[in-house]
Amino acid sequence: MSDAAGVPARRGSALPARWKITAWIMLTTLLLLVVVLVTARNLLLRDVNVRANGDVAQEAEEFRTFASEGVDPTTTQPFVSVERLLEVYLARQSAGTGEVMFGVVGDSVLTQPGVVVPTVLAPGSPILATVVGSAEPAGVLDTDIGEMRWGHVVIDDATGRAGTFVVTAFTGANRDLVDRTMRTMAMVGAVGLLLTTGIAYLVAGRILAPVRTVRTVAAEIGETDLTARVPVHGRDDIADLAETFNAMLDRLEQAYTTQRQFIDDAGHELRTPITIVRGHLELMSEDPEERRRTLALVDSELARMGRIVSDLLMLAKAERPDFVVPAPVDAAQLVLDIESKVQTLGDRQWLLMQVAEGSCVLDAQRVTQAMVQLAANAVGHTEDGSRIRLGSTFHDDGDARRLSLWIADDGPGVRPEDAPVIFDRFQRGSPADRTSQAARSGAGLGLAIVRAIADAHGGSAWVRSVHGEGATFGLDLPAPGHSRRSDTGPTSTTDDALTKEIR
C-alpha cells in the first residue's frame, strides 16, 4: 500500500518508542502490583479465618477440660449444676477481639460479667437457635454484623439438666483491618507506580539516546557530505548498533568517494582528447590527404580515450574486496613468467638478476599486471638497446615475511620532488623526464594501478632513484604461507651496485 506519490505507507503506531517502553513498563508494573495486592489480601483473609477457627477450637477445648476437671471454688467439690459451672467459667475468661462467649441453659443466656451479647444472638433469635440446635460442633454463619464462626459444647449435670457453652468469633473487625491495610498498600503502590513511570521514562530516554543520535546523524548526512559519525559509548547492543551504522557510513562514503573520483578523473582526463577530436573534425577539409591525417589523429585519440577508460575502471575495481584473489603461487615461476612477458614490450636488454624460490599466497595475475606496467614504464623512459633489470627476493622480518619484486632501468630517473607523488593518479613526472612519445602520451594512471594492486595485497609500491642515473620501481608484498628454500643468484650479468641497492 502506498500514497499518491508512490511512497509506501507507514504502518503501526505513531507513539514514540520512548513512550511505548514506558507504557509497557507501567502496564507490567501495574499487573504485578494487582497480583501482589490480590494475593496479599487473600492470604490475610485466610489468616483471619484460621485464627478465628483456632480461637473457637481453643476455647471449646478449654471448656471441656474445665468441665471435666474443675471444682466449685466455694465448696472445693465438683460442680453439681450446669448453671454454676457456666457462671464460674465465664467469670474467669477474657474474650479476645470479636469473641463472644456465653452459656445457654433452657431459655436463659448466661454471659460474661459486663459483656452484652449481640442482638443477633439474643434469646429467641433464629441464629442462636441454629447454633444451639446444630448437631455439628462448629460452623460458619453470615449475620447482619458480618461473618460469625462458632463452636459449642453440650454438657449436663447429675440431675440431667443440660446446658450449652457457646463461643463465637466475629471476623468483621479483622476483615475491616485487612481492607484498610490493602488500601494503604494500594496507595503506596500507586505512588511507586508513578515513581516507576518517571524512572522508566528517564531510563528509556537514556537507552534511546544513541538511537536518536543515529537518526540525527542520518538526517544531517547530505548528498555531498558523508563524514558525520555516531559517537560510540560502551559495549552493549546500542554501541554495536552505532558501530554497525558507522561501518555502513564508511562503506557509503568510500563508494561515494570512489564514484566521485572516477567521475572527476574521467572528466579531467577525457576532456582534452574529446576537445582535440571535436576540433579536428570541425576543421577537417575535403582534401583526401588531410582527411587521412585527421582520421588517423582521431583514431589515435579515441584509442587513448579507450585506454584511459580501461585504466579508470581498473582503479574503480581496486576498491572492491574481490579485486585480488590470493592463491598459493610458486614465486620463482611467477618471476620467470613475468620475464617472458616483458620481453615483447621493447628492444631492450632484459636481465633477470635474482629469483626468489619458494611458495607464497598472492594474486599472480594482478602481480603480473603490476610488474608488466612497471616494465612498460621502464621501456617508455629508455632508449632502444638499454638495459632493464628485474628480479625478486624474500625478506624475513621476524614472523612477517615479504616478497619484493623490482625492475630497474638506466633512464633519466625521477626527480626528488616527483618521487612522493609519482604513484598518484595523473602524475607523469616532470617534462624533462619524459623522453619518449609513449611517456608523453600516457594518462598517468599506470603507476596508480600498480599502487592499487600493492595496496589490495596489503603491501606497498616503491621507487628508488637518483635523478639522471636511472630508477628502480618495485612491489613489497606480504608472503603468507611462504615456504622458502633459497634465492637463486643472478642469471645474467650482475650489476653489483644495483644488487646492493635493492637488497
Coordinates of C-alpha atoms in Angstrom, one line a residue:
M1 CA 0.0 0.0 0.0
S2 CA 1.4 3.4 -0.9
D3 CA 0.3 7.0 -1.1
A4 CA -0.2 9.1 -4.2
A5 CA 3.5 9.8 -4.6
G6 CA 4.3 6.2 -4.7
V7 CA 5.9 6.2 -1.2
P8 CA 4.9 3.1 0.9
A9 CA 2.5 4.0 3.6
R10 CA 3.9 3.7 7.1
R11 CA 2.1 1.3 9.3
G12 CA 2.0 0.8 13.1
S13 CA 1.6 3.2 16.0
A14 CA 2.8 6.8 15.8
L15 CA 3.5 6.7 19.5
P16 CA 7.2 7.4 20.2
A17 CA 9.4 4.5 21.2
R18 CA 10.2 6.2 24.5
W19 CA 6.5 6.3 25.5
K20 CA 6.0 2.7 24.2
I21 CA 8.7 1.4 26.5
T22 CA 7.4 3.5 29.4
A23 CA 3.8 2.3 28.8
W24 CA 4.9 -1.4 28.7
I25 CA 6.8 -0.9 32.0
M26 CA 3.8 0.8 33.5
L27 CA 1.5 -2.0 32.4
T28 CA 3.8 -4.7 33.6
T29 CA 4.3 -3.0 37.0
L30 CA 0.6 -2.4 37.3
L31 CA -0.2 -6.1 36.6
L32 CA 2.4 -7.1 39.1
L33 CA 1.0 -4.7 41.7
V34 CA -2.5 -6.0 41.2
V35 CA -1.3 -9.6 41.6
V36 CA 0.6 -8.8 44.8
L37 CA -2.4 -6.9 46.3
V38 CA -4.9 -9.7 45.5
T39 CA -2.5 -12.4 46.7
A40 CA -1.8 -10.5 49.9
R41 CA -5.5 -9.8 50.6
N42 CA -6.4 -13.5 50.2
L43 CA -3.5 -14.5 52.4
L44 CA -4.5 -12.0 55.1
L45 CA -8.2 -13.0 55.0
R46 CA -7.2 -16.7 55.2
D47 CA -5.1 -15.9 58.2
V48 CA -8.1 -14.1 59.8
N49 CA -10.3 -17.2 59.3
V50 CA -7.6 -19.6 60.5
R51 CA -7.1 -17.5 63.7
A52 CA -10.8 -17.3 64.3
N53 CA -11.2 -21.0 63.9
G54 CA -8.2 -21.6 66.2
D55 CA -9.6 -19.3 68.9
V56 CA -13.0 -21.0 68.8
A57 CA -11.5 -24.5 68.9
Q58 CA -9.2 -23.5 71.8
E59 CA -12.0 -22.0 73.9
A60 CA -14.1 -25.1 73.3
E61 CA -11.3 -27.4 74.3
E62 CA -10.5 -25.3 77.4
F63 CA -14.2 -25.5 78.5
R64 CA -14.2 -29.3 78.1
T65 CA -11.2 -29.6 80.3
F66 CA -12.7 -27.3 82.9
A67 CA -16.0 -29.2 82.9
S68 CA -14.3 -32.5 83.5
E69 CA -11.6 -31.4 86.0
G70 CA -12.8 -28.1 87.6
V71 CA -14.3 -27.7 91.0
D72 CA -16.6 -25.2 92.6
P73 CA -14.4 -22.6 94.3
T74 CA -16.9 -22.1 97.2
T75 CA -17.2 -25.9 98.0
T76 CA -14.0 -27.2 96.5
Q77 CA -16.2 -30.0 95.2
P78 CA -17.2 -30.9 91.6
F79 CA -19.9 -28.7 90.2
V80 CA -23.4 -30.0 90.8
S81 CA -25.3 -27.8 88.4
V82 CA -24.6 -26.7 84.9
E83 CA -25.6 -23.1 85.6
R84 CA -22.9 -22.8 88.3
L85 CA -20.3 -24.4 86.0
L86 CA -21.0 -21.9 83.2
E87 CA -21.1 -18.9 85.7
V88 CA -17.7 -19.8 87.2
Y89 CA -16.1 -20.5 83.8
L90 CA -17.4 -17.4 82.1
A91 CA -16.3 -15.2 85.0
R92 CA -12.7 -16.4 84.6
Q93 CA -12.4 -15.9 80.9
S94 CA -11.3 -12.8 79.0
A95 CA -12.6 -12.7 75.4
G96 CA -10.4 -11.6 72.6
T97 CA -11.3 -9.1 69.9
G98 CA -14.5 -10.1 68.2
E99 CA -15.1 -13.1 70.5
V100 CA -18.3 -13.6 72.5
M101 CA -18.7 -16.5 75.0
F102 CA -22.0 -17.4 76.8
G103 CA -23.9 -20.2 78.1
V104 CA -27.4 -21.4 77.3
V105 CA -29.5 -23.3 79.8
G106 CA -33.1 -23.8 78.8
D107 CA -34.3 -20.4 77.7
S108 CA -31.7 -18.5 79.8
V109 CA -28.5 -17.0 78.4
L110 CA -25.5 -16.7 80.8
T111 CA -22.9 -14.1 79.8
Q112 CA -19.6 -12.8 81.0
P113 CA -19.7 -10.1 83.5
G114 CA -20.0 -6.7 81.7
V115 CA -20.4 -8.3 78.3
V116 CA -23.5 -7.7 76.2
V117 CA -24.4 -10.4 73.8
P118 CA -25.0 -9.1 70.3
T119 CA -28.6 -8.7 69.2
V120 CA -28.2 -11.5 66.5
L121 CA -27.6 -13.9 69.5
A122 CA -30.4 -12.7 71.8
P123 CA -32.7 -15.3 73.3
G124 CA -35.2 -16.5 70.8
S125 CA -33.2 -15.3 67.7
P126 CA -33.0 -17.7 64.8
I127 CA -29.2 -17.7 64.7
L128 CA -29.0 -18.6 68.4
A129 CA -31.5 -21.4 67.8
T130 CA -29.4 -22.6 64.9
V131 CA -26.2 -22.6 66.8
V132 CA -27.6 -24.4 69.9
G133 CA -29.7 -26.9 67.9
S134 CA -27.0 -27.8 65.5
A135 CA -25.6 -31.4 65.5
E136 CA -22.2 -30.1 64.4
P137 CA -19.7 -28.9 67.0
A138 CA -18.7 -25.8 64.9
G139 CA -19.7 -23.9 61.9
V140 CA -19.9 -20.5 60.0
L141 CA -22.9 -18.2 59.6
D142 CA -23.5 -14.9 57.9
T143 CA -25.2 -12.4 60.2
D144 CA -26.2 -8.8 59.9
I145 CA -23.0 -7.7 61.6
G146 CA -20.7 -9.9 59.5
E147 CA -19.4 -13.4 59.3
M148 CA -19.6 -15.4 62.5
R149 CA -17.6 -18.5 63.3
W150 CA -18.9 -20.5 66.2
G151 CA -18.4 -23.6 68.3
H152 CA -20.4 -25.2 71.1
V153 CA -20.0 -27.8 73.8
V154 CA -23.1 -29.5 75.3
I155 CA -22.9 -30.6 78.9
D156 CA -25.3 -31.9 81.6
D157 CA -25.2 -32.2 85.4
A158 CA -26.1 -35.0 87.8
T159 CA -29.7 -34.1 87.7
G160 CA -29.9 -34.5 84.0
R161 CA -30.3 -30.8 83.3
A162 CA -28.5 -29.9 80.0
G163 CA -26.6 -26.7 79.1
T164 CA -24.6 -25.4 76.2
F165 CA -21.4 -23.5 76.2
V166 CA -21.2 -21.3 73.0
V167 CA -18.1 -19.4 71.8
T168 CA -18.4 -17.2 68.7
A169 CA -15.8 -15.1 66.7
F170 CA -17.0 -12.2 64.6
T171 CA -14.3 -11.6 61.8
G172 CA -15.8 -8.3 60.6
A173 CA -13.3 -6.1 62.6
N174 CA -10.3 -8.1 61.4
R175 CA -11.6 -8.1 57.8
D176 CA -12.0 -4.3 58.0
L177 CA -8.4 -4.1 59.2
V178 CA -7.3 -6.2 56.3
D179 CA -9.2 -3.8 53.9
R180 CA -7.6 -0.8 55.5
T181 CA -4.2 -2.4 55.1
M182 CA -4.9 -3.2 51.5
R183 CA -6.0 0.4 50.8
T184 CA -2.7 1.6 52.4
M185 CA -0.7 -0.8 50.3
A186 CA -2.7 0.3 47.2
M187 CA -1.8 3.9 47.8
V188 CA 1.8 3.1 48.4
G189 CA 1.8 1.0 45.2
A190 CA 0.2 3.8 43.2
V191 CA 2.9 6.2 44.4
G192 CA 5.5 3.6 43.5
L193 CA 3.9 3.1 40.1
L194 CA 4.1 6.8 39.4
L195 CA 7.7 6.8 40.5
T196 CA 8.5 3.8 38.4
T197 CA 6.9 5.5 35.4
G198 CA 9.1 8.6 35.8
I199 CA 12.2 6.5 36.2
A200 CA 11.2 4.3 33.2
Y201 CA 10.7 7.4 31.1
L202 CA 14.2 8.7 32.0
V203 CA 15.9 5.4 31.6
A204 CA 14.1 4.8 28.2
G205 CA 15.3 8.2 27.1
R206 CA 18.9 7.4 28.1
I207 CA 18.7 4.0 26.3
L208 CA 17.2 5.5 23.2
A209 CA 19.6 8.5 23.1
P210 CA 22.1 6.7 20.8
V211 CA 19.2 5.8 18.5
R212 CA 18.1 9.4 18.4
T213 CA 21.7 10.3 17.7
V214 CA 21.7 7.8 14.8
R215 CA 18.5 9.5 13.5
T216 CA 20.1 12.9 13.8
V217 CA 23.3 11.9 12.1
A218 CA 21.2 10.3 9.3
A219 CA 19.2 13.5 8.9
E220 CA 22.4 15.6 8.8
I221 CA 24.0 13.5 6.0
G222 CA 23.8 15.3 2.8
E223 CA 24.3 14.3 -0.8
T224 CA 27.9 15.5 -0.7
D225 CA 28.8 15.1 3.0
L226 CA 29.1 11.7 4.4
T227 CA 31.6 12.5 7.1
A228 CA 29.2 12.5 10.1
R229 CA 29.5 9.6 12.5
V230 CA 27.6 8.4 15.6
P231 CA 29.6 8.6 18.9
V232 CA 30.1 5.1 20.3
H233 CA 29.9 4.7 24.1
G234 CA 30.1 1.4 26.0
R235 CA 30.0 -2.2 24.6
D236 CA 26.3 -3.0 24.7
D237 CA 23.8 -3.7 21.9
I238 CA 23.3 0.1 21.3
A239 CA 27.0 0.5 20.9
D240 CA 27.0 -2.4 18.4
L241 CA 24.2 -0.6 16.5
A242 CA 26.2 2.6 16.4
E243 CA 29.4 0.8 15.2
T244 CA 27.4 -1.0 12.5
F245 CA 25.8 2.3 11.4
N246 CA 29.2 3.9 11.3
A247 CA 30.6 1.0 9.3
M248 CA 27.7 1.4 6.8
L249 CA 28.6 5.1 6.5
D250 CA 32.2 4.2 5.9
R251 CA 31.2 1.9 3.1
L252 CA 28.9 4.5 1.6
E253 CA 31.5 7.3 1.9
Q254 CA 34.1 5.0 0.3
A255 CA 31.7 4.1 -2.5
Y256 CA 30.7 7.7 -3.0
T257 CA 34.3 8.9 -3.0
T258 CA 35.3 6.2 -5.5
Q259 CA 32.4 7.1 -7.7
R260 CA 33.1 10.9 -7.4
Q261 CA 36.8 10.3 -8.0
F262 CA 36.0 8.2 -11.1
I263 CA 33.8 10.9 -12.5
D264 CA 36.3 13.7 -11.7
D265 CA 39.2 11.7 -13.2
A266 CA 37.2 10.7 -16.3
G267 CA 36.1 14.3 -16.8
H268 CA 39.6 15.7 -16.2
E269 CA 41.4 13.3 -18.5
L270 CA 38.8 12.8 -21.3
R271 CA 38.2 16.5 -21.8
T272 CA 41.4 17.0 -23.7
P273 CA 41.1 14.2 -26.3
I274 CA 37.4 15.0 -26.8
T275 CA 38.3 18.6 -27.5
I276 CA 41.1 17.6 -29.9
V277 CA 38.8 15.2 -31.8
R278 CA 36.0 17.7 -32.0
G279 CA 38.3 20.5 -33.1
H280 CA 39.9 18.5 -35.9
L281 CA 36.6 17.1 -37.1
E282 CA 35.1 20.6 -37.3
L283 CA 38.1 21.9 -39.3
M284 CA 38.5 18.8 -41.5
S285 CA 38.7 19.8 -45.1
E286 CA 37.8 17.8 -48.3
D287 CA 41.4 17.2 -49.2
P288 CA 41.9 13.4 -49.1
E289 CA 45.4 13.5 -47.6
E290 CA 44.4 15.9 -44.9
R291 CA 41.3 13.8 -44.1
R292 CA 43.5 10.8 -43.8
R293 CA 45.8 12.5 -41.3
T294 CA 42.8 13.9 -39.4
L295 CA 41.2 10.4 -39.2
A296 CA 44.5 8.9 -38.1
L297 CA 44.8 11.5 -35.3
V298 CA 41.1 11.0 -34.3
D299 CA 41.7 7.2 -34.2
S300 CA 44.8 7.7 -32.0
E301 CA 42.9 10.0 -29.6
L302 CA 40.0 7.5 -29.4
A303 CA 42.4 4.7 -28.6
R304 CA 43.9 6.8 -25.9
M305 CA 40.5 7.5 -24.5
G306 CA 39.8 3.8 -24.5
R307 CA 43.0 3.2 -22.5
I308 CA 42.1 5.9 -20.1
V309 CA 38.6 4.5 -19.5
S310 CA 40.0 1.0 -19.0
D311 CA 42.5 2.3 -16.5
L312 CA 39.9 4.2 -14.6
L313 CA 37.6 1.2 -14.5
M314 CA 40.6 -0.8 -13.2
L315 CA 41.2 1.7 -10.4
A316 CA 37.5 1.7 -9.6
K317 CA 37.5 -2.1 -9.3
A318 CA 40.5 -1.8 -6.9
E319 CA 38.1 -0.6 -4.2
R320 CA 36.2 -3.9 -4.3
P321 CA 37.1 -6.6 -1.8
D322 CA 37.4 -9.2 -4.6
F323 CA 39.8 -7.1 -6.7
V324 CA 42.6 -9.6 -5.7
V325 CA 42.0 -13.4 -5.3
P326 CA 45.0 -14.8 -3.4
A327 CA 46.1 -18.3 -4.1
P328 CA 49.3 -20.4 -3.5
V329 CA 51.9 -19.4 -6.0
D330 CA 55.4 -20.5 -6.8
A331 CA 57.4 -17.3 -6.6
A332 CA 60.2 -18.5 -9.0
Q333 CA 57.8 -19.5 -11.7
L334 CA 55.9 -16.2 -11.2
V335 CA 59.1 -14.2 -11.9
L336 CA 60.0 -16.4 -14.9
D337 CA 56.5 -15.8 -16.4
I338 CA 56.9 -12.1 -15.9
E339 CA 60.3 -12.1 -17.5
S340 CA 59.0 -13.9 -20.6
K341 CA 56.1 -11.5 -21.0
V342 CA 58.1 -8.2 -20.7
Q343 CA 60.5 -9.4 -23.5
T344 CA 57.9 -8.2 -26.1
L345 CA 57.5 -4.7 -24.7
G346 CA 60.6 -3.2 -26.4
D347 CA 64.0 -3.8 -27.9
R348 CA 65.9 -3.8 -24.6
Q349 CA 68.5 -5.9 -22.9
W350 CA 66.3 -7.7 -20.4
L351 CA 68.4 -9.1 -17.5
L352 CA 67.0 -11.4 -14.8
M353 CA 69.2 -10.6 -11.8
Q354 CA 67.7 -12.6 -9.0
V355 CA 64.9 -15.1 -8.5
A356 CA 63.3 -15.9 -5.1
E357 CA 62.4 -19.5 -4.7
G358 CA 59.6 -20.6 -2.5
S359 CA 55.8 -20.5 -2.3
C360 CA 53.5 -17.8 -1.1
V361 CA 49.9 -16.7 -1.3
L362 CA 49.0 -13.8 -3.6
D363 CA 47.1 -13.0 -6.8
A364 CA 49.6 -13.9 -9.5
Q365 CA 47.5 -12.3 -12.3
R366 CA 47.4 -8.9 -10.6
V367 CA 51.0 -9.0 -9.6
T368 CA 52.0 -9.9 -13.2
Q369 CA 49.8 -6.9 -14.4
A370 CA 51.6 -4.6 -12.0
M371 CA 55.1 -5.8 -13.0
V372 CA 54.3 -5.6 -16.7
Q373 CA 53.1 -2.0 -16.1
L374 CA 56.4 -1.2 -14.4
A375 CA 58.3 -2.8 -17.3
A376 CA 56.3 -0.8 -19.8
N377 CA 57.1 2.4 -17.8
A378 CA 60.8 1.5 -17.9
V379 CA 60.6 0.9 -21.7
G380 CA 58.9 4.3 -22.1
H381 CA 61.7 6.1 -20.4
T382 CA 64.7 4.4 -22.0
E383 CA 66.2 4.1 -25.5
D384 CA 66.5 1.0 -27.7
G385 CA 69.2 -1.3 -26.5
S386 CA 69.2 0.0 -22.9
R387 CA 69.5 -2.5 -20.1
I388 CA 66.4 -3.2 -17.9
R389 CA 67.0 -5.5 -14.9
L390 CA 64.4 -7.3 -12.9
G391 CA 64.3 -9.7 -10.0
S392 CA 62.7 -10.9 -6.8
T393 CA 63.7 -11.8 -3.3
F394 CA 62.2 -12.9 0.1
H395 CA 62.7 -10.8 3.2
D396 CA 62.3 -12.1 6.7
D397 CA 61.2 -9.6 9.4
G398 CA 60.6 -11.6 12.5
D399 CA 57.3 -13.5 11.9
A400 CA 56.4 -11.4 8.9
R401 CA 57.8 -12.4 5.5
R402 CA 57.7 -10.3 2.4
L403 CA 58.2 -10.8 -1.3
S404 CA 60.0 -8.0 -3.1
L405 CA 59.8 -7.7 -6.9
W406 CA 61.7 -5.0 -8.7
I407 CA 62.5 -3.5 -12.1
A408 CA 65.5 -1.2 -12.7
D409 CA 66.3 0.9 -15.8
D410 CA 69.1 3.3 -16.9
G411 CA 66.7 6.1 -17.9
P412 CA 66.7 9.7 -16.6
G413 CA 65.4 8.7 -13.2
V414 CA 62.9 10.5 -11.0
R415 CA 63.3 14.0 -9.6
P416 CA 63.2 14.1 -5.8
E417 CA 60.2 16.4 -5.8
D418 CA 58.3 13.9 -8.0
A419 CA 59.1 10.7 -6.0
P420 CA 56.4 11.3 -3.2
V421 CA 53.6 11.7 -5.7
I422 CA 54.6 9.6 -8.7
F423 CA 52.1 6.8 -7.8
D424 CA 49.2 9.3 -7.6
R425 CA 46.7 9.5 -10.4
F426 CA 47.6 11.6 -13.4
Q427 CA 51.1 12.2 -12.2
R428 CA 53.6 11.7 -15.0
G429 CA 56.8 13.3 -13.7
S430 CA 58.5 16.5 -14.8
P431 CA 58.6 17.2 -18.5
A432 CA 62.4 16.8 -18.6
D433 CA 62.0 13.2 -17.5
R434 CA 59.7 12.2 -20.3
T435 CA 62.0 11.1 -23.2
S436 CA 59.6 9.3 -25.5
Q437 CA 56.3 9.6 -27.2
A438 CA 54.9 6.7 -25.1
A439 CA 55.8 8.6 -22.0
R440 CA 54.3 11.8 -23.2
S441 CA 51.0 10.2 -24.3
G442 CA 50.4 8.4 -21.0
A443 CA 47.5 9.4 -18.8
G444 CA 49.4 9.0 -15.6
L445 CA 47.3 6.1 -14.4
G446 CA 49.7 3.2 -14.8
L447 CA 51.7 3.7 -11.6
A448 CA 48.4 4.4 -9.7
I449 CA 47.2 0.9 -10.8
V450 CA 50.5 -0.6 -9.6
R451 CA 50.0 1.0 -6.2
A452 CA 46.3 -0.1 -6.1
I453 CA 47.4 -3.7 -6.7
A454 CA 50.0 -3.5 -4.0
D455 CA 47.5 -1.9 -1.5
A456 CA 45.0 -4.6 -2.2
H457 CA 47.6 -7.2 -1.2
G458 CA 48.4 -5.3 2.0
G459 CA 51.8 -4.3 0.6
S460 CA 53.3 -1.2 -0.9
A461 CA 54.8 0.1 -4.2
W462 CA 58.1 2.0 -4.0
V463 CA 60.7 3.8 -6.1
R464 CA 64.4 4.5 -5.6
S465 CA 66.2 6.8 -7.9
V466 CA 69.0 9.2 -8.3
H467 CA 68.0 11.8 -10.9
G468 CA 69.9 11.2 -14.1
E469 CA 71.1 7.7 -13.1
G470 CA 68.0 5.6 -13.6
A471 CA 65.3 4.4 -11.3
T472 CA 64.2 1.2 -9.6
F473 CA 60.5 0.5 -9.1
G474 CA 59.2 -2.4 -7.1
L475 CA 56.5 -4.1 -5.0
D476 CA 56.8 -5.2 -1.4
L477 CA 54.1 -7.8 -0.7
P478 CA 53.3 -9.9 2.4
A479 CA 54.0 -13.5 1.7
P480 CA 51.7 -15.6 3.9
G481 CA 52.2 -19.3 3.5
H482 CA 55.8 -18.7 2.4
S483 CA 57.9 -21.8 2.3
R484 CA 61.3 -20.6 1.5
R485 CA 64.1 -22.7 0.0
S486 CA 66.8 -20.3 -1.3
D487 CA 67.2 -17.4 -3.6
T488 CA 68.7 -18.1 -6.9
G489 CA 71.6 -15.9 -7.8
P490 CA 71.9 -13.7 -10.8
T491 CA 71.1 -15.4 -14.1
S492 CA 72.8 -12.8 -16.3
T493 CA 75.4 -10.2 -16.0
T494 CA 75.1 -8.7 -12.5
D495 CA 75.3 -5.0 -11.6
D496 CA 76.8 -5.1 -8.1
A497 CA 75.8 -1.6 -7.2
L498 CA 72.2 -2.2 -8.1
T499 CA 72.1 -5.5 -6.3
K500 CA 73.3 -3.8 -3.1
E501 CA 70.7 -1.0 -3.6
I502 CA 67.7 -3.2 -3.9
R503 CA 68.7 -5.5 -1.1

